[in-house]
Short mmCIF file of C-alpha atoms in Angstrom, two decimals:
data_model
loop_
_atom_site.label_atom_id
_atom_site.label_comp_id
_atom_site.label_asym_id
_atom_site.label_seq_id
_atom_site.Cartn_x
_atom_site.Cartn_y
_atom_site.Cartn_z
CA MET A 190 162.06 -119.84 -30.23
CA ALA A 191 158.15 -119.41 -29.73
CA GLN A 192 156.08 -122.27 -29.25
CA LEU A 193 152.50 -122.90 -30.29
CA LYS A 194 150.51 -123.40 -27.00
CA THR A 195 146.94 -123.76 -28.16
CA ASP A 196 144.47 -124.99 -30.75
CA PRO A 197 142.37 -122.41 -32.12
CA ILE A 198 139.14 -124.43 -32.74
CA LYS A 199 137.12 -124.63 -29.73
CA ILE A 200 133.39 -125.75 -29.54
CA PRO A 201 131.35 -122.55 -28.71
CA PRO A 202 129.24 -122.36 -25.54
CA ILE A 203 126.05 -122.48 -27.60
CA VAL A 204 126.73 -125.81 -28.73
CA PHE A 205 127.08 -127.27 -25.19
CA ILE A 206 123.73 -125.30 -24.25
CA LEU A 207 121.82 -127.19 -27.11
CA PHE A 208 123.26 -130.59 -25.74
CA GLY A 209 122.29 -129.69 -22.09
CA LEU A 210 118.73 -128.73 -23.45
CA ALA A 211 118.57 -131.94 -25.34
CA VAL A 212 119.49 -134.19 -22.36
CA CYS A 213 117.17 -132.27 -20.07
CA SER A 214 114.16 -131.79 -21.91
CA GLY A 215 114.28 -134.26 -24.83
CA ALA A 216 115.74 -133.62 -28.45
CA TYR A 217 112.09 -132.84 -29.63
CA GLN A 218 111.97 -129.85 -27.53
CA VAL A 219 115.37 -128.66 -28.82
CA PHE A 220 114.88 -129.35 -32.45
CA LYS A 221 111.06 -129.63 -32.83
CA PRO A 222 109.80 -127.50 -35.82
CA SER A 223 109.04 -123.90 -35.03
CA SER A 224 105.48 -122.40 -35.52
CA THR A 225 107.13 -119.50 -37.86
CA ALA A 226 109.17 -119.54 -40.81
CA THR A 227 110.40 -116.80 -42.80
CA SER A 228 110.82 -116.47 -46.74
CA VAL A 229 114.64 -115.50 -47.13
CA THR A 230 116.09 -114.97 -50.48
CA VAL A 231 120.03 -115.94 -50.44
CA PRO A 232 122.08 -115.43 -53.33
CA GLY A 233 121.74 -118.64 -55.56
CA LEU A 234 119.08 -119.99 -53.21
CA THR A 235 115.53 -118.89 -52.56
CA SER A 236 113.78 -121.19 -50.14
CA LEU A 237 111.39 -121.35 -47.01
CA VAL A 238 113.86 -120.76 -44.14
CA GLY A 239 112.80 -121.56 -40.44
CA GLU A 240 113.95 -120.97 -36.93
CA LYS A 241 115.39 -124.33 -36.35
CA MET A 242 117.59 -126.66 -38.61
CA SER A 243 114.77 -129.26 -38.17
CA ASP A 244 112.35 -126.64 -39.92
CA VAL A 245 114.22 -127.59 -43.24
CA GLN A 246 112.25 -129.67 -45.84
CA ALA A 247 113.22 -131.81 -48.61
CA VAL A 248 116.38 -133.37 -46.88
CA PRO A 249 117.41 -136.40 -48.66
CA LYS A 250 118.51 -139.55 -46.84
CA GLY A 251 121.64 -141.40 -47.15
CA GLU A 252 125.49 -140.62 -47.08
CA PHE A 253 126.88 -137.42 -48.74
CA ARG A 254 130.67 -136.58 -49.26
CA TYR A 255 131.78 -133.18 -48.90
CA GLY A 256 135.02 -131.17 -48.44
CA GLY A 257 136.82 -128.12 -49.47
CA SER A 258 138.21 -125.00 -47.81
CA THR A 259 140.02 -125.37 -44.34
CA SER A 260 138.18 -121.96 -43.43
CA TRP A 261 135.03 -124.22 -42.93
CA ALA A 262 136.84 -126.35 -40.20
CA VAL A 263 135.09 -124.46 -37.23
CA VAL A 264 131.65 -124.80 -38.93
CA ARG A 265 132.21 -128.64 -39.56
CA LYS A 266 133.12 -129.03 -35.86
CA ASN A 267 130.61 -126.60 -34.22
CA VAL A 268 127.54 -126.56 -36.71
CA ASP A 269 127.22 -129.94 -38.24
CA ILE A 270 126.43 -131.65 -35.05
CA GLY A 271 123.28 -129.73 -34.86
CA MET A 272 122.36 -131.22 -38.41
CA ARG A 273 123.23 -134.79 -37.18
CA PHE A 274 120.85 -133.96 -34.00
CA SER A 275 117.98 -132.92 -36.37
CA PHE A 276 118.44 -135.30 -39.35
CA PRO A 277 119.96 -138.64 -38.22
CA ASP A 278 119.56 -140.39 -41.82
CA PHE A 279 121.35 -137.16 -43.50
CA ARG A 280 124.89 -138.46 -42.98
CA LEU A 281 127.91 -136.50 -43.84
CA LYS A 282 131.24 -137.81 -44.65
CA TYR A 283 134.20 -135.29 -44.81
CA VAL A 284 136.67 -136.26 -47.67
CA ASP A 285 140.14 -135.12 -47.83
CA PRO A 286 141.93 -134.77 -51.21
CA GLU A 287 144.34 -137.63 -51.98
CA GLY A 288 148.04 -136.49 -52.24
CA THR A 289 147.33 -132.54 -51.82
CA THR A 290 146.14 -130.29 -49.37
CA PRO A 291 142.48 -129.61 -48.84
CA ASN A 292 141.29 -126.08 -50.02
CA SER A 293 138.48 -124.68 -52.11
CA GLN A 294 140.57 -125.40 -55.39
CA THR A 295 140.93 -128.81 -54.72
CA GLY A 296 137.60 -129.47 -53.32
CA LEU A 297 135.90 -128.01 -56.47
CA ALA A 298 138.25 -130.14 -58.65
CA MET A 299 136.88 -133.31 -56.66
CA LEU A 300 133.46 -132.11 -57.21
CA LEU A 301 133.88 -132.04 -60.96
CA ASP A 302 135.58 -135.58 -60.87
CA GLY A 303 132.43 -136.91 -58.88
CA LYS A 304 134.61 -137.44 -55.73
CA LEU A 305 132.38 -135.06 -53.79
CA ASP A 306 128.88 -134.31 -53.62
CA PHE A 307 129.11 -130.62 -52.48
CA VAL A 308 131.83 -128.12 -51.50
CA GLN A 309 132.51 -125.74 -48.75
CA SER A 310 134.26 -122.96 -50.65
CA SER A 311 135.94 -119.54 -49.16
CA GLN A 312 136.92 -118.67 -53.00
CA GLY A 313 133.73 -118.84 -54.78
CA ILE A 314 133.90 -120.59 -58.05
CA PRO A 315 137.34 -119.42 -59.70
CA GLU A 316 137.41 -118.87 -63.23
CA SER A 317 139.67 -121.84 -63.95
CA ILE A 318 136.98 -124.11 -62.22
CA GLN A 319 134.21 -122.42 -64.18
CA GLN A 320 136.03 -123.03 -67.43
CA GLN A 321 136.64 -126.78 -66.66
CA ALA A 322 132.81 -127.19 -65.65
CA LYS A 323 131.89 -125.57 -69.02
CA GLN A 324 133.98 -127.90 -70.95
CA ARG A 325 132.34 -130.89 -69.10
CA GLY A 326 128.86 -129.54 -69.58
CA ILE A 327 128.46 -129.15 -65.84
CA LYS A 328 126.61 -126.28 -64.38
CA LEU A 329 127.55 -125.16 -60.99
CA LYS A 330 125.74 -122.99 -58.50
CA GLU A 331 127.14 -121.18 -55.55
CA ILE A 332 124.93 -120.37 -52.24
CA SER A 333 126.65 -117.66 -50.35
CA ILE A 334 126.39 -118.39 -46.52
CA ALA A 335 128.48 -116.04 -44.18
CA THR A 336 131.38 -113.75 -44.32
CA ASP A 337 134.79 -114.33 -43.20
CA SER A 338 137.81 -112.19 -42.75
CA VAL A 339 141.46 -113.23 -43.31
CA ALA A 340 144.09 -112.39 -40.92
CA VAL A 341 147.89 -111.93 -41.65
CA TYR A 342 150.32 -113.48 -38.92
CA VAL A 343 154.11 -113.01 -38.54
CA HIS A 344 156.58 -113.93 -35.73
CA PRO A 345 155.59 -112.61 -32.18
CA GLN A 346 158.74 -110.84 -31.94
CA LEU A 347 158.38 -108.62 -35.33
CA ASN A 348 158.42 -105.12 -34.14
CA LEU A 349 155.82 -103.87 -36.84
CA PRO A 350 152.40 -102.15 -35.98
CA GLY A 351 150.68 -103.49 -38.93
CA LEU A 352 150.54 -103.63 -42.81
CA THR A 353 148.82 -101.63 -45.28
CA TRP A 354 147.32 -103.65 -48.33
CA THR A 355 149.64 -102.24 -50.69
CA GLN A 356 152.53 -103.38 -48.49
CA PHE A 357 151.15 -106.63 -48.26
CA GLN A 358 150.64 -107.07 -52.10
CA ALA A 359 154.20 -105.99 -52.59
CA ILE A 360 155.35 -108.74 -50.29
CA LEU A 361 153.25 -111.20 -52.19
CA ALA A 362 154.87 -109.88 -55.49
CA GLY A 363 158.29 -110.26 -54.09
CA GLU A 364 159.03 -106.45 -54.36
CA ILE A 365 159.56 -106.36 -50.68
CA ARG A 366 161.92 -108.87 -49.47
CA ASN A 367 163.23 -107.62 -46.17
CA TRP A 368 161.29 -106.57 -43.02
CA GLN A 369 163.66 -103.65 -42.88
CA GLU A 370 161.93 -102.09 -45.90
CA LEU A 371 158.81 -101.64 -43.85
CA GLY A 372 160.39 -100.22 -40.75
CA GLY A 373 161.13 -103.62 -38.97
CA PRO A 374 164.32 -105.55 -38.21
CA ASN A 375 167.12 -106.52 -40.99
CA GLN A 376 165.36 -109.75 -41.42
CA ALA A 377 164.73 -111.88 -44.83
CA ILE A 378 161.00 -112.41 -45.40
CA GLN A 379 159.65 -115.91 -45.82
CA ILE A 380 156.21 -116.58 -46.79
CA TYR A 381 154.38 -119.87 -45.59
CA GLN A 382 151.46 -121.02 -47.87
CA LYS A 383 149.83 -124.05 -49.13
CA SER A 384 150.08 -122.80 -52.92
CA ARG A 385 152.98 -121.36 -55.04
CA GLN A 386 150.38 -120.06 -57.31
CA GLU A 387 149.39 -117.13 -55.03
CA VAL A 388 153.21 -116.00 -54.69
CA PRO A 389 155.07 -117.03 -57.69
CA ASN A 390 157.86 -114.61 -57.33
CA ALA A 391 158.38 -114.35 -53.54
CA PRO A 392 160.50 -116.38 -51.25
CA PHE A 393 158.06 -119.26 -50.49
CA THR A 394 157.69 -122.52 -48.36
CA ALA A 395 155.08 -124.95 -49.16
CA ILE A 396 153.18 -126.16 -46.02
CA ALA A 397 150.34 -128.78 -45.67
CA SER A 398 147.96 -127.03 -43.49
CA THR A 399 147.18 -123.81 -41.63
CA THR A 400 148.43 -125.63 -38.23
CA GLU A 401 151.77 -126.24 -40.00
CA SER A 402 151.96 -122.68 -41.22
CA ILE A 403 151.35 -121.40 -37.43
CA ARG A 404 154.08 -123.67 -36.44
CA ARG A 405 156.48 -122.55 -39.04
CA VAL A 406 155.91 -118.93 -38.55
CA ALA A 407 156.12 -119.29 -34.74
CA ASN A 408 159.76 -120.20 -34.93
CA ASP A 409 160.92 -118.12 -37.93
CA PRO A 410 161.71 -114.48 -37.35
CA GLY A 411 161.02 -113.49 -40.90
CA GLY A 412 157.83 -115.76 -41.35
CA ILE A 413 154.62 -114.48 -42.61
CA SER A 414 151.28 -116.18 -43.51
CA TRP A 415 147.59 -115.70 -43.50
CA ALA A 416 144.45 -117.62 -43.02
CA SER A 417 140.74 -117.17 -41.56
CA ALA A 418 140.85 -114.97 -38.70
CA THR A 419 138.47 -117.28 -36.83
CA LEU A 420 141.43 -119.85 -36.91
CA VAL A 421 144.35 -117.88 -36.27
CA VAL A 422 143.37 -114.78 -33.98
CA PRO A 423 143.02 -117.04 -30.85
CA GLN A 424 146.39 -118.65 -31.34
CA CYS A 425 149.37 -118.23 -29.24
CA GLY A 426 153.12 -118.31 -30.41
CA ILE A 427 152.23 -115.92 -33.42
CA LYS A 428 151.40 -112.10 -33.87
CA VAL A 429 148.27 -111.11 -36.06
CA LEU A 430 148.86 -107.94 -37.53
CA PRO A 431 146.34 -105.33 -38.08
CA LEU A 432 145.62 -104.28 -41.73
CA GLY A 433 144.66 -100.88 -43.15
CA THR A 434 144.48 -98.98 -46.49
CA SER A 435 146.72 -96.23 -45.33
CA PRO A 436 149.69 -96.27 -42.80
CA ASN A 437 148.45 -95.67 -39.09
CA GLN A 438 145.00 -96.35 -40.01
CA TRP A 439 144.75 -99.94 -38.81
CA ILE A 440 141.83 -102.15 -38.33
CA SER A 441 142.75 -104.84 -35.92
CA PRO A 442 141.42 -108.46 -36.47
CA TYR A 443 141.26 -108.94 -32.52
CA GLN A 444 139.42 -107.25 -29.86
CA SER A 445 141.02 -104.74 -27.57
CA PRO A 446 142.91 -104.88 -25.47
CA GLU A 447 145.24 -107.26 -27.22
CA VAL A 448 146.80 -110.34 -25.22
CA PRO A 449 150.42 -110.17 -26.00
CA PRO A 450 152.09 -113.44 -27.16
CA ALA A 451 154.07 -113.70 -23.79
CA GLU A 452 150.63 -113.82 -21.96
CA CYS A 453 148.69 -115.88 -24.18
CA THR A 454 147.31 -119.31 -22.86
CA SER A 455 144.32 -121.59 -23.75
CA GLN A 456 142.12 -119.65 -21.19
CA LYS A 457 143.47 -116.18 -21.92
CA HIS A 458 143.98 -115.46 -25.66
CA ASN A 459 142.90 -113.03 -28.53
CA GLN A 460 139.23 -113.05 -29.80
CA VAL A 461 138.01 -112.21 -32.93
CA ASN A 462 136.82 -108.44 -33.43
CA PRO A 463 133.34 -108.74 -34.92
CA GLU A 464 133.72 -105.18 -36.00
CA ILE A 465 136.06 -106.33 -39.06
CA PHE A 466 133.15 -108.10 -40.52
CA ARG A 467 130.97 -104.76 -40.34
CA ASN A 468 133.68 -102.46 -41.31
CA SER A 469 134.02 -102.26 -45.01
CA ASN A 470 137.48 -100.76 -44.74
CA TYR A 471 139.04 -103.87 -43.43
CA PRO A 472 141.04 -105.03 -46.69
CA TRP A 473 140.42 -108.61 -46.71
CA GLN A 474 136.91 -110.26 -46.51
CA ARG A 475 135.66 -113.08 -48.46
CA SER A 476 132.25 -114.98 -48.75
CA LEU A 477 131.75 -118.61 -47.36
CA SER A 478 129.61 -120.43 -49.81
CA ILE A 479 128.16 -123.86 -50.59
CA VAL A 480 128.87 -125.02 -54.44
CA VAL A 481 126.69 -127.68 -55.93
CA ILE A 482 126.39 -129.28 -59.34
CA GLU A 483 122.94 -128.40 -60.67
CA ASP A 484 121.75 -131.57 -61.99
CA GLY A 485 118.63 -132.41 -60.02
CA SER A 486 120.19 -135.40 -58.22
CA ASP A 487 120.20 -136.08 -54.61
CA ARG A 488 123.70 -134.62 -54.15
CA GLN A 489 122.48 -131.31 -55.30
CA LYS A 490 119.59 -131.74 -52.88
CA ALA A 491 122.03 -132.58 -50.15
CA GLY A 492 124.21 -129.59 -50.57
CA GLU A 493 121.02 -127.09 -50.77
CA ALA A 494 119.60 -128.76 -47.77
CA TYR A 495 123.01 -128.19 -46.02
CA ALA A 496 122.82 -124.64 -46.87
CA ARG A 497 119.35 -124.03 -46.05
CA MET A 498 120.10 -125.52 -42.49
CA LEU A 499 122.95 -123.01 -41.98
CA MET A 500 120.55 -120.18 -43.10
CA THR A 501 117.94 -121.28 -40.39
CA GLN A 502 118.12 -118.93 -37.25
CA GLN A 503 119.86 -121.87 -35.08
CA GLY A 504 122.22 -122.06 -38.16
CA GLN A 505 123.10 -118.46 -38.26
CA ASP A 506 123.62 -118.22 -34.44
CA LEU A 507 126.09 -120.90 -34.40
CA LEU A 508 127.86 -119.60 -37.36
CA GLN A 509 128.24 -116.32 -35.29
CA GLU A 510 129.29 -118.20 -32.40
CA SER A 511 131.86 -119.81 -34.44
CA GLY A 512 133.39 -116.57 -35.47
CA TYR A 513 131.81 -115.61 -38.92
CA ALA A 514 129.21 -113.03 -39.93
CA PRO A 515 125.92 -114.65 -41.03
CA THR A 516 124.17 -113.18 -43.96
CA ARG A 517 120.62 -113.42 -42.42
#
């Protein structure tokens, strides 16, 4: 059985650099307001965006609850630390949903129920949530922050060069149920995902988190799952498949040369290929966004301030270091 060897979530070098500078030169020198700021138009948000997080104005004081997509886990770990450094009175509390798994949908439902102040989404605002908000007289606002690519992963011993988008959709629809149909071994396909809603007619096992899905796929020769490329590409114990729009025209989510699972360690592992963010032919890209309720309250201001910090040059650099494509 393949064993999971490493955790993909690591603090990027730029964060340590910022802390080193803060210790040696003082926090003021690192996070002091810059002398220049740029007017940037963001979908859903037009604001004065500076070079550093500390340039952001109108940041409310207090504790604000947030949550949502696990695709934001790297951002929470690697970027939010700079916000705490710049605005110690702007306190963020991550809240998990009760009795279910964290994702965009559950986070948005919690926002509508008043259990969160803003949401980190990787699915935008689904139509079902839009309808619920409309019925309650709530106006939602989405602020696009970065671009993420989704990677599909399988058991490390599956002998398959890649998947076309059509083949992958056929797996989700339950039309392809054995890897042999795609040129692989005579092995039944088993999907591991959080929600049955995405795969109503295919062989499916519910899992609680991306970490669990990685463990399950690593130990199931027929297993398949998908998640943010930033989270899964560096993992040992699984095989991330190139995707394409047609056979043999694969776009790999990892940099060349590939590190085979047998050689993968915590120090030597695959890295996300930044080209997938720039190549429009990669079949599976999505926007990372902040969603707030437009009501003029401090919770709206908190979500918008959070978004503006991510849109500063400092925030965009940290997003890029975390493996995402910044929008600025």
